[in-house]
Every structure is written in C-alpha cells, then in structure tokens.
PDB file of C-alpha atoms in Angstrom:
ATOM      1  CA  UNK A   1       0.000   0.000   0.000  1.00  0.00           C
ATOM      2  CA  UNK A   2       1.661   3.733  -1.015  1.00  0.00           C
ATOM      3  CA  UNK A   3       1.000   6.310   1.506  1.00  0.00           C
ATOM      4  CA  UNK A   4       0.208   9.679  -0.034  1.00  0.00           C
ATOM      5  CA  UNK A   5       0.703  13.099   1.525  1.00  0.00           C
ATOM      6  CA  UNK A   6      -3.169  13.318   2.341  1.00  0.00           C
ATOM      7  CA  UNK A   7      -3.355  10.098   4.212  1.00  0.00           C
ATOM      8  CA  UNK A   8      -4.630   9.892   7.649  1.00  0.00           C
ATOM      9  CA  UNK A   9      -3.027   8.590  10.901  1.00  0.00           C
ATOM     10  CA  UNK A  10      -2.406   4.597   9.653  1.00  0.00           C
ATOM     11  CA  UNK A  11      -0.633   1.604  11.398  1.00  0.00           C
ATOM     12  CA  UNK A  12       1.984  -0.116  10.251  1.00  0.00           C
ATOM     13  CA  UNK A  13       1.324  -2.522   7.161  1.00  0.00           C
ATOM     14  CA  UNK A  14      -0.555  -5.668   8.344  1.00  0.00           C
ATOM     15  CA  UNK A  15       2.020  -7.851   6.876  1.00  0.00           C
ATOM     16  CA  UNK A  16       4.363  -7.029   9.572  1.00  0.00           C
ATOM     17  CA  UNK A  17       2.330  -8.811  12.208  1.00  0.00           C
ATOM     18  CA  UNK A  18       1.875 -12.131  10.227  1.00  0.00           C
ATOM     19  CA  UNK A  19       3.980 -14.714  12.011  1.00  0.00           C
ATOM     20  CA  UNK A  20       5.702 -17.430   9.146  1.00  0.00           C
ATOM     21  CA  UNK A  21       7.557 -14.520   7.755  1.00  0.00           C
ATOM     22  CA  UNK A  22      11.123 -12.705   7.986  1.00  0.00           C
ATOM     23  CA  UNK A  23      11.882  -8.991   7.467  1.00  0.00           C
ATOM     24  CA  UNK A  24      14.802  -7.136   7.163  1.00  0.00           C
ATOM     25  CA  UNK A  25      15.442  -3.648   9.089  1.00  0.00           C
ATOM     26  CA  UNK A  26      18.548  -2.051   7.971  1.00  0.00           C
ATOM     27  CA  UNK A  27      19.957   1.272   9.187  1.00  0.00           C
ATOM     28  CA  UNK A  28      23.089   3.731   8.650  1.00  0.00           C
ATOM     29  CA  UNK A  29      26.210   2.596  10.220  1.00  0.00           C
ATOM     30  CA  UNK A  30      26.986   4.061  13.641  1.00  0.00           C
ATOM     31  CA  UNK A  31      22.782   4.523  14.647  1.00  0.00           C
ATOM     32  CA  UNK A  32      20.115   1.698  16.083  1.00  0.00           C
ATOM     33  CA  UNK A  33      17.715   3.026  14.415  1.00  0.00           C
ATOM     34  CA  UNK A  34      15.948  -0.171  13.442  1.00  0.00           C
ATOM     35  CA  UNK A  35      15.605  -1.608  16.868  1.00  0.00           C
ATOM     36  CA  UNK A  36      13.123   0.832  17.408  1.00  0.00           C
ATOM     37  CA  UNK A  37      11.079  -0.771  14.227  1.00  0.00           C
ATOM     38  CA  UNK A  38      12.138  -4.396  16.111  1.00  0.00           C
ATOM     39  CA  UNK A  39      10.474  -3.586  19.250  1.00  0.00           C
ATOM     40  CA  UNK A  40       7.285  -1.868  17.583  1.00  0.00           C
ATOM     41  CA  UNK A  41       6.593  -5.070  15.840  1.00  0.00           C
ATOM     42  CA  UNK A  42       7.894  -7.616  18.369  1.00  0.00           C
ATOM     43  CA  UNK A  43       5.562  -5.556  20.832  1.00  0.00           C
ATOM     44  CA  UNK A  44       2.453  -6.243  18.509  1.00  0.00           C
ATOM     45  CA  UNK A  45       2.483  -9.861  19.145  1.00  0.00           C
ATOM     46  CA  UNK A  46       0.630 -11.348  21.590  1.00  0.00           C
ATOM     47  CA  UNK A  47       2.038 -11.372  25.339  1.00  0.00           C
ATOM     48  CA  UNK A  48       2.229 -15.249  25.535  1.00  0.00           C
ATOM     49  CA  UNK A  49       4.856 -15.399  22.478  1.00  0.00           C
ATOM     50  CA  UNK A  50       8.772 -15.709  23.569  1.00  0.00           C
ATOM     51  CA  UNK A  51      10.872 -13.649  21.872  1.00  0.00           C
ATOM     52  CA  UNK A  52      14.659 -14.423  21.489  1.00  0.00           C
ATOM     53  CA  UNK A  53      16.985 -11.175  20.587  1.00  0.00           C
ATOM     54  CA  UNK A  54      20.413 -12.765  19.505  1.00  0.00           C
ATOM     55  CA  UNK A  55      23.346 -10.305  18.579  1.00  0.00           C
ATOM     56  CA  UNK A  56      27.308 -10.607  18.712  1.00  0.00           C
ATOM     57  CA  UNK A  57      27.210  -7.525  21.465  1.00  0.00           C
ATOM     58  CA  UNK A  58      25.287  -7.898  24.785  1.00  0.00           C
ATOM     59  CA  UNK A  59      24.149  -4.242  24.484  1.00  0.00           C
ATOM     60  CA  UNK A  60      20.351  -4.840  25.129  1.00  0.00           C
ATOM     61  CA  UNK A  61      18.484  -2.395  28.015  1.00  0.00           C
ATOM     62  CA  UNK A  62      15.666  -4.506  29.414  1.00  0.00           C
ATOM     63  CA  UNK A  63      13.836  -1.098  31.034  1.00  0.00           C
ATOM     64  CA  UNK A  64      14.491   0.487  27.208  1.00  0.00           C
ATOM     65  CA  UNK A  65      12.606  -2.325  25.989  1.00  0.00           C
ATOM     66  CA  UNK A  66      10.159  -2.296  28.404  1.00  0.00           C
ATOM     67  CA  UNK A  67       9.335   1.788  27.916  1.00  0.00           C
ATOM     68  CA  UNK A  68       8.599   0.968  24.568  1.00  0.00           C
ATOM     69  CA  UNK A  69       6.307  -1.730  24.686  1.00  0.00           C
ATOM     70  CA  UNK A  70       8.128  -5.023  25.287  1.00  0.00           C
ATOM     71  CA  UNK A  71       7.899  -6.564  28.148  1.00  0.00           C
ATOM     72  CA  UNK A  72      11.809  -7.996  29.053  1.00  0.00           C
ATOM     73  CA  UNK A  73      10.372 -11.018  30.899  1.00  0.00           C
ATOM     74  CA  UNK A  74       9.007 -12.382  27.246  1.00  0.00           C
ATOM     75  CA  UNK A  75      12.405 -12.163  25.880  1.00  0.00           C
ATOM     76  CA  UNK A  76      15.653 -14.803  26.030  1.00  0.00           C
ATOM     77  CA  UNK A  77      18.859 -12.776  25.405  1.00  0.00           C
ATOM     78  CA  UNK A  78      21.732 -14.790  23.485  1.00  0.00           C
ATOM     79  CA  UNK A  79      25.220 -13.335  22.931  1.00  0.00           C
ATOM     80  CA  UNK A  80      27.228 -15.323  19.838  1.00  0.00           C
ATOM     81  CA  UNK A  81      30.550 -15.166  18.618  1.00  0.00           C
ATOM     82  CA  UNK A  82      29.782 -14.521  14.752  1.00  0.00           C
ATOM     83  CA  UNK A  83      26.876 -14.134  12.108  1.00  0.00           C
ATOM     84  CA  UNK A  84      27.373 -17.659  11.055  1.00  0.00           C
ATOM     85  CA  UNK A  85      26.284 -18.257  15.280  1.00  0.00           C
ATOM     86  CA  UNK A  86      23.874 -15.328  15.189  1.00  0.00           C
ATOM     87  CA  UNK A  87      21.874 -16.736  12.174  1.00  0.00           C
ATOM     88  CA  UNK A  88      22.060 -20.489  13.320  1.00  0.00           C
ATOM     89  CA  UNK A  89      20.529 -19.482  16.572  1.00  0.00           C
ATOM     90  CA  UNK A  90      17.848 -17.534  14.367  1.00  0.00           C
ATOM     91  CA  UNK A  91      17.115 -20.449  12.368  1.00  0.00           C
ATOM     92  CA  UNK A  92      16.618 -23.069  15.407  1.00  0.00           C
ATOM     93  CA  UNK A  93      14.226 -20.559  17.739  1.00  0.00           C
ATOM     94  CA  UNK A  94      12.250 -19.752  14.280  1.00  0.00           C
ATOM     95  CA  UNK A  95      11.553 -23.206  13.516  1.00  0.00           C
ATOM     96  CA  UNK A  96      10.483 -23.689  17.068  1.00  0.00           C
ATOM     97  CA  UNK A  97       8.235 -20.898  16.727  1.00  0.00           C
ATOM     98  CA  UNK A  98       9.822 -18.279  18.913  1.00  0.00           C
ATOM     99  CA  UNK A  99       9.847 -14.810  17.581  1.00  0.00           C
ATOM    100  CA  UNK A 100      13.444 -13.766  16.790  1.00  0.00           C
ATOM    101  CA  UNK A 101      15.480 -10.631  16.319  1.00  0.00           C
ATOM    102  CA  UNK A 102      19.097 -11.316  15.161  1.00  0.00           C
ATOM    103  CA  UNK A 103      21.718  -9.263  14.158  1.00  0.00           C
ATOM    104  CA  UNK A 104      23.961  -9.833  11.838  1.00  0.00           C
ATOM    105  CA  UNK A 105      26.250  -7.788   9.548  1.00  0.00           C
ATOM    106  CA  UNK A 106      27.252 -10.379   6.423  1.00  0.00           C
ATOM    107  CA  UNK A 107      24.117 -12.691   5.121  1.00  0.00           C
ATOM    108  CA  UNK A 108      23.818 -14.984   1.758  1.00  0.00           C
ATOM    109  CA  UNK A 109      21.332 -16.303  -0.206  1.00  0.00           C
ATOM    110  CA  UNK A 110      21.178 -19.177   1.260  1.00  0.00           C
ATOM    111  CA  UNK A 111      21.214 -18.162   4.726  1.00  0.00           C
ATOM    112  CA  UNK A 112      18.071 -15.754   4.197  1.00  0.00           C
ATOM    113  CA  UNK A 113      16.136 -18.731   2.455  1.00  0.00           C
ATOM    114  CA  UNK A 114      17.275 -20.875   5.525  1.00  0.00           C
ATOM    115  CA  UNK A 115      15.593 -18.448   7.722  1.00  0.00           C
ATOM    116  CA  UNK A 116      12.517 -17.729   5.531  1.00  0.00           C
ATOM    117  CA  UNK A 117      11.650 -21.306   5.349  1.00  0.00           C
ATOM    118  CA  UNK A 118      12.618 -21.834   9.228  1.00  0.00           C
ATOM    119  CA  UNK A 119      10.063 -19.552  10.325  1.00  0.00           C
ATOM    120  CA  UNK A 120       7.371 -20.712   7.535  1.00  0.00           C
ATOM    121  CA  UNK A 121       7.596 -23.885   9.109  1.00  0.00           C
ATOM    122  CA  UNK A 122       7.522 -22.984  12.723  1.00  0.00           C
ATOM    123  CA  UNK A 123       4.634 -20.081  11.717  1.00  0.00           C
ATOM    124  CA  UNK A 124       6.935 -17.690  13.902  1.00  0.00           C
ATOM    125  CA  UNK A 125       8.296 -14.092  12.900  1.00  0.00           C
ATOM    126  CA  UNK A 126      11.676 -13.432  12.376  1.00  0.00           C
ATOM    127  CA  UNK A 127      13.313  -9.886  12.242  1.00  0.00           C
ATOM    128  CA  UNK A 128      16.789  -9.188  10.713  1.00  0.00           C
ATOM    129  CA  UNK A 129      18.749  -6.437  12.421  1.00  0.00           C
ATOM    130  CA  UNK A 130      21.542  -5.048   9.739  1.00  0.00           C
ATOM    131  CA  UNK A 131      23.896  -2.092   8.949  1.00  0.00           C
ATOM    132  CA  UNK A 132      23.696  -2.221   5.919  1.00  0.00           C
ATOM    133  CA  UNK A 133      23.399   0.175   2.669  1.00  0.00           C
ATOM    134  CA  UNK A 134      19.648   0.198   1.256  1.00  0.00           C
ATOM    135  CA  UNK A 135      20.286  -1.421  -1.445  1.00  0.00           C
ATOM    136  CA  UNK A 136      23.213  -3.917  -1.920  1.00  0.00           C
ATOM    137  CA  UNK A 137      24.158  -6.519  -4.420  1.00  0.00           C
ATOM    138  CA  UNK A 138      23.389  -9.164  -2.262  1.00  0.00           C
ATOM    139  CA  UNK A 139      19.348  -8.461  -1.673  1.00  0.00           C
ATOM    140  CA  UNK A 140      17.366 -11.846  -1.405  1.00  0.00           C
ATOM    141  CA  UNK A 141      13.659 -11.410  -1.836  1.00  0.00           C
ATOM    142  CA  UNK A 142      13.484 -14.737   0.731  1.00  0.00           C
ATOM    143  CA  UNK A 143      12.376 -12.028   2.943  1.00  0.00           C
ATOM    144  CA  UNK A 144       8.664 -10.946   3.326  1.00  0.00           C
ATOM    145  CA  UNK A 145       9.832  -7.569   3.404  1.00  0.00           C
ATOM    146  CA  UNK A 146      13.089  -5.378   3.895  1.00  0.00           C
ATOM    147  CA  UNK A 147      13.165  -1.566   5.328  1.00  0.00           C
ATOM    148  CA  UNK A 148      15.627   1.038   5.589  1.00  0.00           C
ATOM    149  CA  UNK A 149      15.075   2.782   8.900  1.00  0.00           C
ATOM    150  CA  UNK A 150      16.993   6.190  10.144  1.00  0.00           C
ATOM    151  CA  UNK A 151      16.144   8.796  12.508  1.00  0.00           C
ATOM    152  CA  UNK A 152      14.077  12.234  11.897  1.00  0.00           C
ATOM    153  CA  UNK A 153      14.005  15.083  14.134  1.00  0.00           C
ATOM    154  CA  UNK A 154      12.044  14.786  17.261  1.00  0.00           C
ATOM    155  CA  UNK A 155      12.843  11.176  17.999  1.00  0.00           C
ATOM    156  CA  UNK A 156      11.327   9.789  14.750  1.00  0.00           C
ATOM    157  CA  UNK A 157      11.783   7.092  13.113  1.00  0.00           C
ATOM    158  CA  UNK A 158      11.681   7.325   9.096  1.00  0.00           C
ATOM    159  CA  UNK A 159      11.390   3.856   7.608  1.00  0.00           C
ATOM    160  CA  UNK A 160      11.509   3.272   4.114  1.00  0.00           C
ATOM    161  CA  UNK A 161       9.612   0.252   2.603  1.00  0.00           C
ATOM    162  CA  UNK A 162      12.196  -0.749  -0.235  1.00  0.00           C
ATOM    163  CA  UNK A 163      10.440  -4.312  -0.936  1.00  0.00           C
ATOM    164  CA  UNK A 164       7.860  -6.353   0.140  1.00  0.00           C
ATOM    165  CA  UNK A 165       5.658  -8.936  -1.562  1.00  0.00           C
ATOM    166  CA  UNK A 166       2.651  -7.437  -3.538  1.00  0.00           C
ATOM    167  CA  UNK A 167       3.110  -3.812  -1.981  1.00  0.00           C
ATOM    168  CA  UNK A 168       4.636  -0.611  -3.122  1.00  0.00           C
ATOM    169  CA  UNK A 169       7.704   0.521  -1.986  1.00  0.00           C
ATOM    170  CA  UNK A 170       6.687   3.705   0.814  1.00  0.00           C
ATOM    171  CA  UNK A 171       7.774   5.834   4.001  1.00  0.00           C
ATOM    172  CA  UNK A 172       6.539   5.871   7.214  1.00  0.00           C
ATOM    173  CA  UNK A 173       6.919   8.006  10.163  1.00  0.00           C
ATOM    174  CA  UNK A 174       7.093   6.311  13.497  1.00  0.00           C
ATOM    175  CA  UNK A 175       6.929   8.746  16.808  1.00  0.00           C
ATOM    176  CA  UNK A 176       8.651   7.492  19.756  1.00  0.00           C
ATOM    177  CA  UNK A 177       6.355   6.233  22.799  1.00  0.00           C
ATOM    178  CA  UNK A 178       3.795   3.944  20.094  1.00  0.00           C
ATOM    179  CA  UNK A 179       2.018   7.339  18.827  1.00  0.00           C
ATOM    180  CA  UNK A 180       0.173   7.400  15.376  1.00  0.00           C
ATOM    181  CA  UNK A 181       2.269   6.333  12.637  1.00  0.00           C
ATOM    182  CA  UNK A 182       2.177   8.939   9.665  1.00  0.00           C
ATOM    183  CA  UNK A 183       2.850   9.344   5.956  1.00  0.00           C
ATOM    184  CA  UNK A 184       5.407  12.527   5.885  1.00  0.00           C
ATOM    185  CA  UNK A 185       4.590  15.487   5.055  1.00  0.00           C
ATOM    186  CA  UNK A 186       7.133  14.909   1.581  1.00  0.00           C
ATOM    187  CA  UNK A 187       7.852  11.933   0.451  1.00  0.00           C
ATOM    188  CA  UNK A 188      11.234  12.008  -0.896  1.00  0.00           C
ATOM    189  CA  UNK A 189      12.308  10.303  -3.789  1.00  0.00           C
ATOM    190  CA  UNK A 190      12.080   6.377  -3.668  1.00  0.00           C
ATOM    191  CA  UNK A 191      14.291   3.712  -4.327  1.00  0.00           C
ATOM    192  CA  UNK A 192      13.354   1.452  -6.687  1.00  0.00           C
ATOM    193  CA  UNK A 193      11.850  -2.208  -4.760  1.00  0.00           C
ATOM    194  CA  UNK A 194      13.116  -5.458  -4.927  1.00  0.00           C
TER     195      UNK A 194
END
C-alpha cells in the first residue's frame, strides 16, 4: 500500500504482524535506528509469544525495551561469537516458533532462504537487524519484506519500505512512545523495490 501526503493517521502494514515470515530492518552505520522498528513489531504480538533477541554484542536495556512496549520477561537474550552463530541461533528458535530478532552484519542467499523457510515452518516471525546500505548486491527477496530505517528530528523514526511482496515501496513516520504512525509530510524520492 503507497501512503500519499493526504493520508490519515495509519498503522503499520498488516504484513508485519503475520507470524511465518522474515523482514529485514537495515539502518546507517553508527545509529540503532531499526531496533526501534524491532520492538514496535515484536511488541504487537501477543504477550504469551517468547521472543529471542540474539546479537554478537550484549548491548540490550531490558527497562528500554520495556518503555517501549516489550515486556523484558518475554524475551531470552543470546550473545554469539559470529553471524554464522547469530543466524544459526535464528534459524533453530524460528523453527520452534519463537519470535526472533538477530543481528547480523554479512548474510547470503542461502542463509536468508534458511531463515525464511525456518520460520514458515515454525509459523513464527523473524526480524533481521543489519547495517547495511539500502540497497546492496546481495538483496534476497526470501524475505517478506526489507526496510531502511533512520532517525528524523524529534525522535522519529523514518522507515523506508524498499520491498515487500505485492506492496509498493513507501515511508513511514514512526513517533517514539507507540504514537500514530504517519505518511510525511514529503515523500522524498524512492528507491526502486526489490
């Protein structure tokens, strides 16, 4: 769905709720931009759901993630040595049907079909937390949908929708504390999906 400068006060797109599925939040180098997109859409699940938040840094703020929405005591915390650790560990919990955010910096093909079909079968969602450019030569479209999320003044979050299955690509502005998410005011020139 494209957002146009007269739309109202909308949610996030639907698809981002539907367990089975995997999407990718990038941001710029040097910001966590996308871990505020994470916790949005870990925090729309429902409360009996475990969540397991894997990264190569233990650098997680249980009250953080509680203040915007997640309750800590829902989540399993797992520090790994490397991305080939970070997306194994992804793989198992998806397949078990825990909802999973991993970072990771380097990721294949085969390793985002690995986790696409991992959390088809275990009807779980999976989030993938990268630094990465918006667009790279290495995109997979395994993923339901990837985003390109960096910050706005006043504590927003812009994130881009650069692909997703059967919608257009789009921008959305997310306020800090779960307010109204909104179309912007200009929506800048888009990068081409897929």
């Amino acid at each position: 769905m494209f957002l146009s400068t007269r739309s109202a006060p909308t949610a996030l797109p639907a698809f981002l709720r539907h367990t089975g599925t995997v999407h990718e939040l990038r941001a710029p180098p040097d910001t966590a931009t996308h871990l505020g997109l994470a916790v949005r859409m870990l925090a729309g699940l429902p409360a009996h759901v475990p969540v397991l938040w894997v990264s190569i840094t233990a650098d997680w703020y249980p009250p953080g993630l509680a203040w915007a929405g997640l309750d800590p005591a829902r989540c399993l915390f797992a520090c790994v040595r490397d991305d080939d650790e970070a997306l194994g560990a992804a793989e198992v919990a998806l397949r078990g049907g825990m909802a999973t955010a991993a970072a990771c910096g380097g990721l294949g093909r085969l390793a985002a079909k690995r986790l696409a079909l991992a959390a088809k079968r275990g009807d779980a969602l999976g989030i993938l937390l990268r630094h990465a450019p918006a667009q790279t030569t290495q995109d997979s479209t395994a993923f339901a949908s990837r985003w390109f999320v960096t910050p706005a003044p006043g504590g927003i979050l812009m994130a881009e929708l650069l692909y997703a299955k059967g919608a257009m690509p789009s921008v959305y502005m997310i306020p800090p504390e779960g307010g109204d998410v909104r179309a912007p005011l200009a929506v800048p020139s888009l990068r081409q999906a897929g």
